[in-house]
mmCIF file of C-alpha atoms in Angstrom:
data_model
loop_
_atom_site.group_PDB
_atom_site.id
_atom_site.type_symbol
_atom_site.label_atom_id
_atom_site.label_comp_id
_atom_site.label_asym_id
_atom_site.label_seq_id
_atom_site.Cartn_x
_atom_site.Cartn_y
_atom_site.Cartn_z
ATOM 1 C CA MET A 13 17.337 -3.558 14.737
ATOM 2 C CA ASN A 14 19.221 -3.087 11.259
ATOM 3 C CA ILE A 15 17.188 -3.951 8.194
ATOM 4 C CA LEU A 16 18.738 -3.814 4.613
ATOM 5 C CA PHE A 17 16.356 -3.699 1.655
ATOM 6 C CA TYR A 18 17.533 -5.044 -1.663
ATOM 7 C CA THR A 19 15.620 -3.476 -4.781
ATOM 8 C CA THR A 20 16.717 -3.799 -8.469
ATOM 9 C CA ASN A 21 16.806 -0.060 -8.740
ATOM 10 C CA GLU A 22 17.706 2.971 -6.481
ATOM 11 C CA VAL A 23 14.803 3.501 -4.178
ATOM 12 C CA ALA A 24 12.604 6.730 -5.142
ATOM 13 C CA PRO A 25 9.032 6.942 -4.332
ATOM 14 C CA GLN A 26 7.995 8.346 -7.541
ATOM 15 C CA TYR A 27 10.132 5.821 -9.441
ATOM 16 C CA GLY A 28 7.536 2.923 -9.505
ATOM 17 C CA GLY A 29 5.462 0.768 -7.247
ATOM 18 C CA VAL A 30 8.176 -1.684 -5.596
ATOM 19 C CA GLU A 31 10.337 1.610 -4.725
ATOM 20 C CA ARG A 32 7.529 3.541 -3.253
ATOM 21 C CA VAL A 33 6.343 0.512 -1.231
ATOM 22 C CA THR A 34 9.819 0.249 -0.073
ATOM 23 C CA ALA A 35 10.156 3.850 1.090
ATOM 24 C CA ASN A 36 6.949 3.417 3.003
ATOM 25 C CA ILE A 37 7.921 0.440 4.938
ATOM 26 C CA ALA A 38 11.464 1.802 5.647
ATOM 27 C CA ASN A 39 9.943 4.958 6.876
ATOM 28 C CA ALA A 40 7.187 3.417 8.842
ATOM 29 C CA LEU A 41 10.116 0.853 10.510
ATOM 30 C CA THR A 42 11.934 3.961 11.332
ATOM 31 C CA THR A 43 8.968 5.866 12.898
ATOM 32 C CA PHE A 44 7.272 3.127 14.735
ATOM 33 C CA TYR A 45 9.938 0.795 15.679
ATOM 34 C CA ASN A 46 13.185 2.607 15.818
ATOM 35 C CA VAL A 47 14.439 0.293 13.101
ATOM 36 C CA ASN A 48 17.821 1.464 11.070
ATOM 37 C CA CYS A 49 17.186 0.955 7.599
ATOM 38 C CA TYR A 50 19.910 0.331 4.699
ATOM 39 C CA SER A 51 19.465 -0.163 0.991
ATOM 40 C CA ALA A 52 21.239 -2.362 -1.818
ATOM 41 C CA TYR A 53 20.411 -1.994 -5.286
ATOM 42 C CA LYS A 54 22.029 -2.861 -8.615
ATOM 43 C CA TYR A 55 20.887 0.019 -11.080
ATOM 44 C CA ASN A 56 20.993 3.605 -10.661
ATOM 45 C CA ILE A 57 17.925 5.809 -11.817
ATOM 46 C CA ASP A 58 17.603 9.183 -13.248
ATOM 47 C CA LYS A 59 19.098 12.089 -11.136
ATOM 48 C CA SER A 60 15.806 14.030 -11.313
ATOM 49 C CA PHE A 61 14.323 11.629 -8.932
ATOM 50 C CA ILE A 62 14.274 12.546 -5.225
ATOM 51 C CA LYS A 63 16.044 9.240 -3.563
ATOM 52 C CA GLN A 64 14.699 7.911 -0.316
ATOM 53 C CA GLN A 65 17.289 8.291 2.519
ATOM 54 C CA PHE A 66 18.750 5.341 4.194
ATOM 55 C CA VAL A 67 21.337 5.253 6.868
ATOM 56 C CA ASN A 68 23.747 3.888 4.422
ATOM 57 C CA THR A 69 23.437 2.402 0.874
ATOM 58 C CA ILE A 70 25.540 0.106 -1.450
ATOM 59 C CA LYS A 71 25.348 -0.446 -5.156
ATOM 60 C CA ILE A 72 26.133 -4.110 -6.200
ATOM 61 C CA ASN A 73 27.499 -4.995 -9.803
ATOM 62 C CA SER A 74 26.812 -8.701 -9.694
ATOM 63 C CA TYR A 75 24.730 -11.425 -8.330
ATOM 64 C CA HIS A 76 27.651 -13.877 -8.499
ATOM 65 C CA ASN A 77 30.479 -11.735 -6.711
ATOM 66 C CA LEU A 78 28.874 -10.561 -3.371
ATOM 67 C CA ASN A 79 31.905 -9.632 -1.442
ATOM 68 C CA ASN A 80 31.341 -6.339 -0.994
ATOM 69 C CA LEU A 81 27.716 -6.771 -0.205
ATOM 70 C CA ILE A 82 28.891 -9.217 2.407
ATOM 71 C CA GLN A 83 31.214 -6.734 3.950
ATOM 72 C CA PHE A 84 28.694 -4.046 3.968
ATOM 73 C CA ILE A 85 26.290 -6.429 6.204
ATOM 74 C CA GLU A 86 28.936 -7.294 8.280
ATOM 75 C CA GLN A 87 30.131 -3.721 9.025
ATOM 76 C CA ASN A 88 26.637 -2.719 9.390
ATOM 77 C CA LYS A 89 25.606 -5.337 11.598
ATOM 78 C CA ILE A 90 22.501 -6.183 9.509
ATOM 79 C CA ASP A 91 19.709 -8.371 11.266
ATOM 80 C CA VAL A 92 17.509 -8.733 8.393
ATOM 81 C CA ILE A 93 17.619 -8.621 4.457
ATOM 82 C CA ILE A 94 14.347 -7.922 2.502
ATOM 83 C CA ASN A 95 14.914 -8.854 -1.050
ATOM 84 C CA GLN A 96 12.208 -6.981 -2.965
ATOM 85 C CA GLY A 97 11.555 -9.584 -5.659
ATOM 86 C CA GLU A 98 14.853 -10.356 -7.269
ATOM 87 C CA HIS A 99 14.851 -14.395 -7.396
ATOM 88 C CA LYS A 100 18.388 -14.421 -8.756
ATOM 89 C CA LEU A 101 20.018 -12.988 -5.811
ATOM 90 C CA THR A 102 18.155 -15.176 -3.114
ATOM 91 C CA LYS A 103 20.262 -18.347 -3.488
ATOM 92 C CA SER A 104 23.876 -16.632 -3.865
ATOM 93 C CA LEU A 105 23.059 -14.344 -1.010
ATOM 94 C CA ARG A 106 22.142 -16.998 1.309
ATOM 95 C CA LEU A 107 25.372 -19.215 0.323
ATOM 96 C CA ALA A 108 27.280 -15.996 0.911
ATOM 97 C CA LEU A 109 25.951 -15.232 4.130
ATOM 98 C CA ASN A 110 26.527 -18.890 5.572
ATOM 99 C CA GLN A 111 30.243 -18.234 4.941
ATOM 100 C CA SER A 112 30.192 -14.814 6.550
ATOM 101 C CA GLN A 113 30.513 -13.814 10.217
ATOM 102 C CA ASN A 114 26.827 -12.831 9.979
ATOM 103 C CA LYS A 115 25.108 -16.408 9.410
ATOM 104 C CA LYS A 116 22.257 -15.662 11.696
ATOM 105 C CA CYS A 117 20.969 -12.680 9.439
ATOM 106 C CA LYS A 118 17.609 -13.116 8.406
ATOM 107 C CA LEU A 119 16.790 -13.461 4.516
ATOM 108 C CA MET A 120 13.182 -12.470 3.564
ATOM 109 C CA PHE A 121 11.884 -12.705 0.049
ATOM 110 C CA ALA A 122 8.986 -10.537 -1.137
ATOM 111 C CA LEU A 123 7.456 -11.306 -4.448
ATOM 112 C CA HIS A 124 5.724 -8.084 -5.885
ATOM 113 C CA VAL A 125 4.067 -9.688 -8.794
ATOM 114 C CA SER A 126 1.254 -12.040 -9.224
ATOM 115 C CA PRO A 127 3.286 -15.659 -9.480
ATOM 116 C CA ALA A 128 4.694 -16.569 -12.673
ATOM 117 C CA THR A 129 3.672 -13.139 -14.546
ATOM 118 C CA GLU A 130 7.412 -12.352 -14.588
ATOM 119 C CA ILE A 131 7.126 -14.180 -18.280
ATOM 120 C CA ASN A 132 5.338 -11.103 -19.514
ATOM 121 C CA PHE A 133 8.049 -8.822 -18.577
ATOM 122 C CA ILE A 134 10.051 -10.217 -21.694
ATOM 123 C CA THR A 135 8.200 -8.205 -24.603
ATOM 124 C CA LEU A 136 9.242 -6.728 -27.951
ATOM 125 C CA ASP A 137 7.132 -3.263 -27.255
ATOM 126 C CA ASN A 138 10.218 -1.102 -27.074
ATOM 127 C CA PRO A 139 12.092 -2.691 -30.124
ATOM 128 C CA LYS A 140 9.083 -2.449 -32.023
ATOM 129 C CA LYS A 141 8.621 1.364 -31.126
ATOM 130 C CA GLU A 142 12.331 2.055 -31.907
ATOM 131 C CA LEU A 143 12.284 0.168 -35.345
ATOM 132 C CA LYS A 144 9.369 2.200 -36.285
ATOM 133 C CA GLU A 145 11.454 5.334 -35.387
ATOM 134 C CA GLY A 146 14.297 4.111 -37.292
ATOM 135 C CA LYS A 147 16.308 3.924 -34.058
ATOM 136 C CA ASN A 148 19.113 1.257 -33.014
ATOM 137 C CA ILE A 149 18.051 -1.082 -36.017
ATOM 138 C CA ARG A 150 20.659 -3.522 -35.862
ATOM 139 C CA LYS A 151 20.451 -4.094 -31.831
ATOM 140 C CA ASN A 152 16.539 -4.258 -32.063
ATOM 141 C CA ILE A 153 16.608 -6.692 -35.125
ATOM 142 C CA SER A 154 18.985 -8.916 -32.970
ATOM 143 C CA LYS A 155 16.246 -8.466 -30.042
ATOM 144 C CA PHE A 156 13.590 -9.936 -32.611
ATOM 145 C CA LEU A 157 15.781 -12.713 -33.212
ATOM 146 C CA SER A 158 16.699 -13.899 -29.848
ATOM 147 C CA PHE A 159 13.174 -13.252 -28.542
ATOM 148 C CA PRO A 160 11.877 -16.852 -29.022
ATOM 149 C CA TYR A 161 14.835 -18.219 -27.289
ATOM 150 C CA GLN A 162 14.893 -15.722 -24.137
ATOM 151 C CA LYS A 163 11.178 -16.403 -23.924
ATOM 152 C CA ILE A 164 11.828 -20.122 -23.659
ATOM 153 C CA ARG A 165 14.790 -19.883 -21.682
ATOM 154 C CA LYS A 166 12.818 -17.528 -18.995
ATOM 155 C CA ILE A 167 9.843 -20.013 -19.393
ATOM 156 C CA ILE A 168 12.050 -23.244 -18.136
ATOM 157 C CA LYS A 169 14.456 -21.203 -15.643
ATOM 158 C CA LEU A 170 11.699 -19.445 -13.698
ATOM 159 C CA PRO A 171 9.945 -22.123 -11.786
ATOM 160 C CA ILE A 172 13.691 -23.249 -10.708
ATOM 161 C CA LEU A 173 14.210 -19.772 -9.431
ATOM 162 C CA TYR A 174 10.797 -19.939 -7.513
ATOM 163 C CA ARG A 175 11.794 -23.004 -5.700
ATOM 164 C CA GLU A 176 15.337 -21.594 -4.862
ATOM 165 C CA SER A 177 13.774 -18.471 -3.401
ATOM 166 C CA TYR A 178 11.622 -20.442 -1.200
ATOM 167 C CA HIS A 179 14.350 -22.653 -0.250
ATOM 168 C CA PHE A 180 17.143 -20.368 0.726
ATOM 169 C CA ALA A 181 14.753 -17.425 2.226
ATOM 170 C CA ASP A 182 13.515 -17.941 5.945
ATOM 171 C CA LYS A 183 10.167 -16.322 4.799
ATOM 172 C CA VAL A 184 8.402 -15.439 1.474
ATOM 173 C CA ILE A 185 5.935 -12.548 1.602
ATOM 174 C CA LEU A 186 3.227 -12.781 -0.885
ATOM 175 C CA LEU A 187 0.758 -9.884 -1.366
ATOM 176 C CA SER A 188 -2.431 -11.762 -1.330
ATOM 177 C CA SER A 189 -3.527 -15.046 -0.151
ATOM 178 C CA HIS A 190 -5.042 -15.593 -3.722
ATOM 179 C CA PHE A 191 -1.544 -15.865 -4.600
ATOM 180 C CA LYS A 192 -0.417 -18.717 -2.372
ATOM 181 C CA LYS A 193 -1.859 -21.540 -4.240
ATOM 182 C CA PRO A 194 -0.529 -20.567 -7.787
ATOM 183 C CA PHE A 195 3.033 -19.719 -6.070
ATOM 184 C CA LEU A 196 3.131 -23.723 -4.746
ATOM 185 C CA GLU A 197 1.951 -24.761 -8.166
ATOM 186 C CA TYR A 198 4.165 -22.966 -10.248
ATOM 187 C CA SER A 199 7.327 -23.969 -7.880
ATOM 188 C CA HIS A 200 6.223 -27.513 -7.836
ATOM 189 C CA LEU A 201 6.206 -27.158 -3.879
ATOM 190 C CA LYS A 202 3.825 -28.562 -1.140
ATOM 191 C CA ASP A 203 5.161 -27.041 1.791
ATOM 192 C CA ASP A 204 4.001 -23.585 2.732
ATOM 193 C CA SER A 205 5.255 -23.170 6.056
ATOM 194 C CA LYS A 206 7.515 -20.216 4.930
ATOM 195 C CA ILE A 207 4.735 -18.081 3.300
ATOM 196 C CA ARG A 208 3.253 -15.150 4.843
ATOM 197 C CA ILE A 209 0.727 -12.733 3.337
ATOM 198 C CA ILE A 210 1.060 -9.133 3.736
ATOM 199 C CA HIS A 211 -0.642 -6.277 1.744
ATOM 200 C CA ASN A 212 0.888 -3.306 0.540
ATOM 201 C CA ALA A 213 0.253 -0.249 2.854
ATOM 202 C CA LEU A 214 -1.322 2.918 1.700
ATOM 203 C CA SER A 215 1.157 5.563 0.273
ATOM 204 C CA PHE A 216 -0.125 8.633 1.843
ATOM 205 C CA HIS A 217 -0.838 9.287 5.517
ATOM 206 C CA SER A 218 -4.281 11.216 5.196
ATOM 207 C CA PHE A 219 -7.597 10.244 4.013
ATOM 208 C CA TYR A 220 -10.040 12.589 1.781
ATOM 209 C CA ASP A 221 -12.307 14.525 3.742
ATOM 210 C CA LEU A 222 -15.791 13.981 2.246
ATOM 211 C CA ALA A 223 -17.119 17.148 3.259
ATOM 212 C CA ASN A 224 -14.917 18.524 0.657
ATOM 213 C CA TYR A 225 -16.386 16.639 -2.270
ATOM 214 C CA ASN A 226 -17.955 19.531 -3.934
ATOM 215 C CA HIS A 227 -14.210 20.609 -4.806
ATOM 216 C CA LYS A 228 -13.760 17.650 -6.679
ATOM 217 C CA LYS A 229 -13.420 18.008 -10.451
ATOM 218 C CA LYS A 230 -14.455 16.190 -13.412
ATOM 219 C CA GLU A 231 -11.308 14.610 -13.998
ATOM 220 C CA VAL A 232 -10.250 11.045 -14.817
ATOM 221 C CA LEU A 233 -6.901 9.893 -13.437
ATOM 222 C CA ILE A 234 -4.387 7.724 -14.572
ATOM 223 C CA VAL A 235 -1.037 7.101 -12.619
ATOM 224 C CA SER A 236 1.198 4.764 -14.031
ATOM 225 C CA ARG A 237 4.595 3.673 -15.621
ATOM 226 C CA LEU A 238 4.098 4.497 -19.239
ATOM 227 C CA GLU A 239 4.819 1.193 -20.641
ATOM 228 C CA GLU A 240 2.709 -0.928 -22.594
ATOM 229 C CA GLU A 241 3.291 -3.907 -20.775
ATOM 230 C CA PRO A 242 1.300 -4.642 -18.312
ATOM 231 C CA LYS A 243 -0.057 -1.217 -18.117
ATOM 232 C CA ARG A 244 -1.961 -0.988 -21.571
ATOM 233 C CA ILE A 245 -2.321 2.634 -21.475
ATOM 234 C CA SER A 246 -3.371 2.404 -25.091
ATOM 235 C CA LEU A 247 -6.315 0.589 -24.067
ATOM 236 C CA ALA A 248 -7.209 3.278 -21.537
ATOM 237 C CA LEU A 249 -6.676 5.950 -24.516
ATOM 238 C CA LYS A 250 -9.129 3.750 -26.762
ATOM 239 C CA ILE A 251 -11.664 3.782 -24.076
ATOM 240 C CA TRP A 252 -11.313 7.785 -23.745
ATOM 241 C CA LYS A 253 -11.951 7.832 -27.264
ATOM 242 C CA GLU A 254 -15.372 6.648 -26.610
ATOM 243 C CA ILE A 255 -15.674 9.547 -23.758
ATOM 244 C CA GLU A 256 -14.815 12.425 -26.206
ATOM 245 C CA THR A 257 -17.272 11.283 -28.592
ATOM 246 C CA ASP A 258 -20.089 11.510 -26.319
ATOM 247 C CA HIS A 259 -20.877 15.223 -26.313
ATOM 248 C CA THR A 260 -22.904 15.091 -22.888
ATOM 249 C CA LEU A 261 -19.578 14.484 -21.407
ATOM 250 C CA SER A 262 -17.487 17.315 -22.654
ATOM 251 C CA GLU A 263 -16.696 18.748 -19.258
ATOM 252 C CA TRP A 264 -14.427 15.481 -18.530
ATOM 253 C CA LYS A 265 -10.872 15.456 -18.991
ATOM 254 C CA LEU A 266 -7.980 12.803 -18.607
ATOM 255 C CA LYS A 267 -4.825 13.360 -16.863
ATOM 256 C CA ILE A 268 -1.866 11.117 -17.005
ATOM 257 C CA VAL A 269 0.717 10.958 -14.192
ATOM 258 C CA GLY A 270 4.066 9.033 -14.872
ATOM 259 C CA HIS A 271 6.789 8.389 -17.099
ATOM 260 C CA GLY A 272 8.096 5.619 -19.256
ATOM 261 C CA LYS A 273 9.524 4.596 -22.406
ATOM 262 C CA MET A 274 6.252 4.434 -24.271
ATOM 263 C CA GLU A 275 5.311 8.119 -23.695
ATOM 264 C CA SER A 276 5.997 9.335 -27.160
ATOM 265 C CA TRP A 277 3.882 6.646 -28.535
ATOM 266 C CA TYR A 278 1.084 7.359 -26.320
ATOM 267 C CA LYS A 279 1.201 10.851 -27.349
ATOM 268 C CA SER A 280 1.151 9.932 -30.978
ATOM 269 C CA LEU A 281 -1.791 7.945 -30.283
ATOM 270 C CA VAL A 282 -3.919 11.021 -28.722
ATOM 271 C CA ILE A 283 -2.888 12.861 -32.076
ATOM 272 C CA HIS A 284 -3.831 9.905 -34.051
ATOM 273 C CA TYR A 285 -7.422 9.531 -32.184
ATOM 274 C CA GLY A 286 -8.110 13.202 -32.381
ATOM 275 C CA LEU A 287 -8.304 13.469 -28.643
ATOM 276 C CA GLN A 288 -8.421 16.972 -27.140
ATOM 277 C CA ARG A 289 -8.698 16.500 -23.564
ATOM 278 C CA VAL A 290 -5.883 14.140 -22.454
ATOM 279 C CA PHE A 291 -3.216 15.687 -20.464
ATOM 280 C CA PHE A 292 0.239 14.161 -19.742
ATOM 281 C CA GLU A 293 1.569 15.555 -16.425
ATOM 282 C CA GLY A 294 4.963 13.621 -16.563
ATOM 283 C CA THR A 295 6.682 12.697 -13.096
ATOM 284 C CA LYS A 296 4.957 14.502 -10.160
ATOM 285 C CA ASN A 297 3.677 13.822 -6.774
ATOM 286 C CA PRO A 298 0.340 12.125 -7.409
ATOM 287 C CA GLU A 299 -1.379 12.930 -4.360
ATOM 288 C CA PRO A 300 -2.499 16.401 -5.507
ATOM 289 C CA TYR A 301 -3.984 14.887 -8.652
ATOM 290 C CA TYR A 302 -6.065 12.074 -6.583
ATOM 291 C CA ASN A 303 -7.113 14.982 -4.394
ATOM 292 C CA GLU A 304 -8.855 16.674 -7.379
ATOM 293 C CA ALA A 305 -10.009 13.758 -9.393
ATOM 294 C CA SER A 306 -13.218 11.981 -9.316
ATOM 295 C CA ILE A 307 -12.444 8.676 -11.189
ATOM 296 C CA PHE A 308 -9.321 6.492 -11.499
ATOM 297 C CA MET A 309 -8.848 4.110 -14.506
ATOM 298 C CA MET A 310 -6.373 1.187 -14.460
ATOM 299 C CA THR A 311 -6.330 -0.992 -17.744
ATOM 300 C CA SER A 312 -3.386 -3.261 -16.725
ATOM 301 C CA SER A 313 -3.097 -6.928 -18.153
ATOM 302 C CA PHE A 314 -1.708 -8.077 -14.671
ATOM 303 C CA GLU A 315 -0.376 -6.814 -11.437
ATOM 304 C CA GLY A 316 0.992 -7.884 -7.975
ATOM 305 C CA TRP A 317 -1.264 -5.426 -5.729
ATOM 306 C CA GLY A 318 -2.264 -2.270 -8.055
ATOM 307 C CA LEU A 319 -0.863 0.299 -5.406
ATOM 308 C CA THR A 320 -2.366 3.075 -7.326
ATOM 309 C CA LEU A 321 -6.034 1.669 -6.751
ATOM 310 C CA THR A 322 -5.398 2.062 -2.902
ATOM 311 C CA GLU A 323 -3.856 5.318 -3.381
ATOM 312 C CA ALA A 324 -7.027 6.520 -5.406
ATOM 313 C CA GLN A 325 -9.518 4.871 -2.823
ATOM 314 C CA GLN A 326 -8.009 6.835 0.119
ATOM 315 C CA TYR A 327 -8.541 10.087 -1.756
ATOM 316 C CA GLY A 328 -12.165 9.194 -2.721
ATOM 317 C CA CYS A 329 -11.373 8.838 -6.381
ATOM 318 C CA VAL A 330 -13.429 6.061 -7.522
ATOM 319 C CA PRO A 331 -11.357 3.339 -9.373
ATOM 320 C CA LEU A 332 -12.250 0.941 -12.407
ATOM 321 C CA ALA A 333 -9.701 -1.963 -13.098
ATOM 322 C CA PHE A 334 -10.263 -4.970 -15.227
ATOM 323 C CA HIS A 335 -10.307 -8.035 -13.336
ATOM 324 C CA SER A 336 -6.729 -9.383 -14.510
ATOM 325 C CA PHE A 337 -5.160 -10.242 -11.587
ATOM 326 C CA ALA A 338 -6.325 -12.383 -8.435
ATOM 327 C CA SER A 339 -5.667 -9.719 -5.748
ATOM 328 C CA LEU A 340 -7.988 -7.134 -7.135
ATOM 329 C CA THR A 341 -10.683 -8.511 -5.040
ATOM 330 C CA ASP A 342 -8.826 -7.689 -1.900
ATOM 331 C CA ILE A 343 -9.195 -4.230 -2.936
ATOM 332 C CA ILE A 344 -12.416 -3.484 -5.008
ATOM 333 C CA THR A 345 -15.600 -4.955 -4.103
ATOM 334 C CA ASP A 346 -17.258 -4.534 -7.489
ATOM 335 C CA LYS A 347 -20.072 -1.660 -7.527
ATOM 336 C CA VAL A 348 -19.250 -0.851 -4.041
ATOM 337 C CA ASN A 349 -15.870 0.938 -3.690
ATOM 338 C CA GLY A 350 -14.936 0.736 -7.638
ATOM 339 C CA PHE A 351 -15.783 -1.376 -10.802
ATOM 340 C CA ALA A 352 -14.025 -4.729 -11.314
ATOM 341 C CA ILE A 353 -14.592 -5.383 -14.863
ATOM 342 C CA PRO A 354 -13.974 -8.608 -16.454
ATOM 343 C CA ASN A 355 -10.754 -8.613 -18.255
ATOM 344 C CA ASP A 356 -10.865 -7.051 -21.839
ATOM 345 C CA ASP A 357 -14.408 -6.223 -21.519
ATOM 346 C CA ILE A 358 -13.717 -2.907 -23.088
ATOM 347 C CA SER A 359 -17.802 -2.114 -23.744
ATOM 348 C CA LEU A 360 -18.624 -2.725 -19.890
ATOM 349 C CA TYR A 361 -15.577 -0.541 -19.083
ATOM 350 C CA ILE A 362 -17.055 2.255 -21.127
ATOM 351 C CA LYS A 363 -20.578 1.731 -19.967
ATOM 352 C CA GLN A 364 -19.207 1.941 -16.193
ATOM 353 C CA ILE A 365 -17.132 5.054 -16.386
ATOM 354 C CA LYS A 366 -19.975 6.667 -18.221
ATOM 355 C CA LEU A 367 -22.240 5.619 -15.268
ATOM 356 C CA LEU A 368 -19.960 7.435 -12.977
ATOM 357 C CA MET A 369 -19.583 10.304 -14.841
ATOM 358 C CA THR A 370 -23.522 10.927 -15.156
ATOM 359 C CA ASP A 371 -24.442 9.795 -11.693
ATOM 360 C CA GLU A 372 -23.049 12.270 -9.196
ATOM 361 C CA LYS A 373 -24.920 10.649 -6.205
ATOM 362 C CA LEU A 374 -23.542 7.075 -7.216
ATOM 363 C CA ARG A 375 -20.140 8.741 -7.578
ATOM 364 C CA LYS A 376 -20.228 10.348 -4.101
ATOM 365 C CA SER A 377 -21.754 7.126 -2.469
ATOM 366 C CA MET A 378 -19.064 4.663 -3.769
ATOM 367 C CA SER A 379 -16.168 7.749 -3.020
ATOM 368 C CA ALA A 380 -17.362 7.280 0.645
ATOM 369 C CA ASN A 381 -16.959 3.527 0.453
ATOM 370 C CA ALA A 382 -13.392 3.524 -1.246
ATOM 371 C CA ILE A 383 -12.152 6.023 1.541
ATOM 372 C CA GLU A 384 -13.504 3.736 4.396
ATOM 373 C CA SER A 385 -12.292 0.251 2.667
ATOM 374 C CA SER A 386 -8.899 1.580 2.009
ATOM 375 C CA LYS A 387 -8.188 2.122 6.011
ATOM 376 C CA GLN A 388 -7.810 -1.700 5.994
ATOM 377 C CA PHE A 389 -4.159 -0.950 4.759
ATOM 378 C CA SER A 390 -3.184 1.998 6.712
ATOM 379 C CA ILE A 391 0.594 1.801 7.086
ATOM 380 C CA GLU A 392 -0.116 1.580 10.785
ATOM 381 C CA ILE A 393 -1.684 -1.882 10.167
ATOM 382 C CA ILE A 394 0.541 -3.097 7.761
ATOM 383 C CA ILE A 395 3.628 -2.225 9.479
ATOM 384 C CA LYS A 396 2.713 -4.201 12.483
ATOM 385 C CA LYS A 397 2.359 -7.274 10.206
ATOM 386 C CA TRP A 398 5.788 -6.690 9.052
ATOM 387 C CA MET A 399 7.086 -6.703 12.446
ATOM 388 C CA GLU A 400 5.379 -9.713 13.610
ATOM 389 C CA VAL A 401 6.733 -11.720 10.313
ATOM 390 C CA ILE A 402 10.453 -9.904 11.114
ATOM 391 C CA ASN A 403 10.222 -11.006 14.599
ATOM 392 C CA GLU A 404 9.345 -14.522 14.294
#
């Protein structure tokens, strides 16, 4: 079987969540089911990232002229296409396939966010940052002026794109059963026969050995793209400021693994707050950091799944997250394998992270629960569900 993944960006596991999930699925399909995996993408990423290996790849330049992509699909005898979240591609690709020699090729659409939250991707965070730095002034003023129009346009158009993705795809994959109702309501659809639920799989193959728990360090970890929307790293730094002012917690430090447009701004916040125990680690393999850290912080305003939460859990790194997205309850059972904190309740977040820091017995107990609960998302279990849907 030949399967083609479409992603907006080139696939590199360290680049972002969708890219890491794509790499994991592709590797598992090849390992467990001898599937040949191919890649199509629109944007190149920085050469510093280690790219996922596929049988063959193609870069497309437009969603309107898909002749090269269709030729690629025909030449490589693609059986299934998995569109990783690009609504604009689904309709045009299905119509192009219907005119090709490969009419029977299955087209699946996988949504990697909470339904309708793509609206929030239109922000002025980066233009604000650049204007403060005196960069690209004319360009960023233009972005400010056009922002209301762009926002309204997206609000009007997105439900239409949702309906098209559902209509033109053979199957629609959602990350959580909690997303089915909002997907249908937002799309103004009643039929749910095409919807399938598949959680994201764990990123790593091994689980933390609790016998080594004494080797865990007094470290709090953030693994994230360094962008304010939706990650809200500034909120994490605000919370951490309260930790550093508590002298009984002076042994604890915060490590931040990741890259992004707002990195320099976050570093300036660290200086502004006078923080002494915050370390930016850059783009690194996060696995060794999960292995050493005891606590994991997420402060996102929304997520599709929160892949880093399950990564933390499988390494016994107890997570805290705001309950700002419905799928959080698929991952965290509050006070059992992590803390699910009402959205924006900063005081409770501070209280719970301090509780974890000061109560080692509780920390170890929740670590054990986190490791055990994460096993339900093992790649062996999740890839079996993918194959069941692919073979329907």
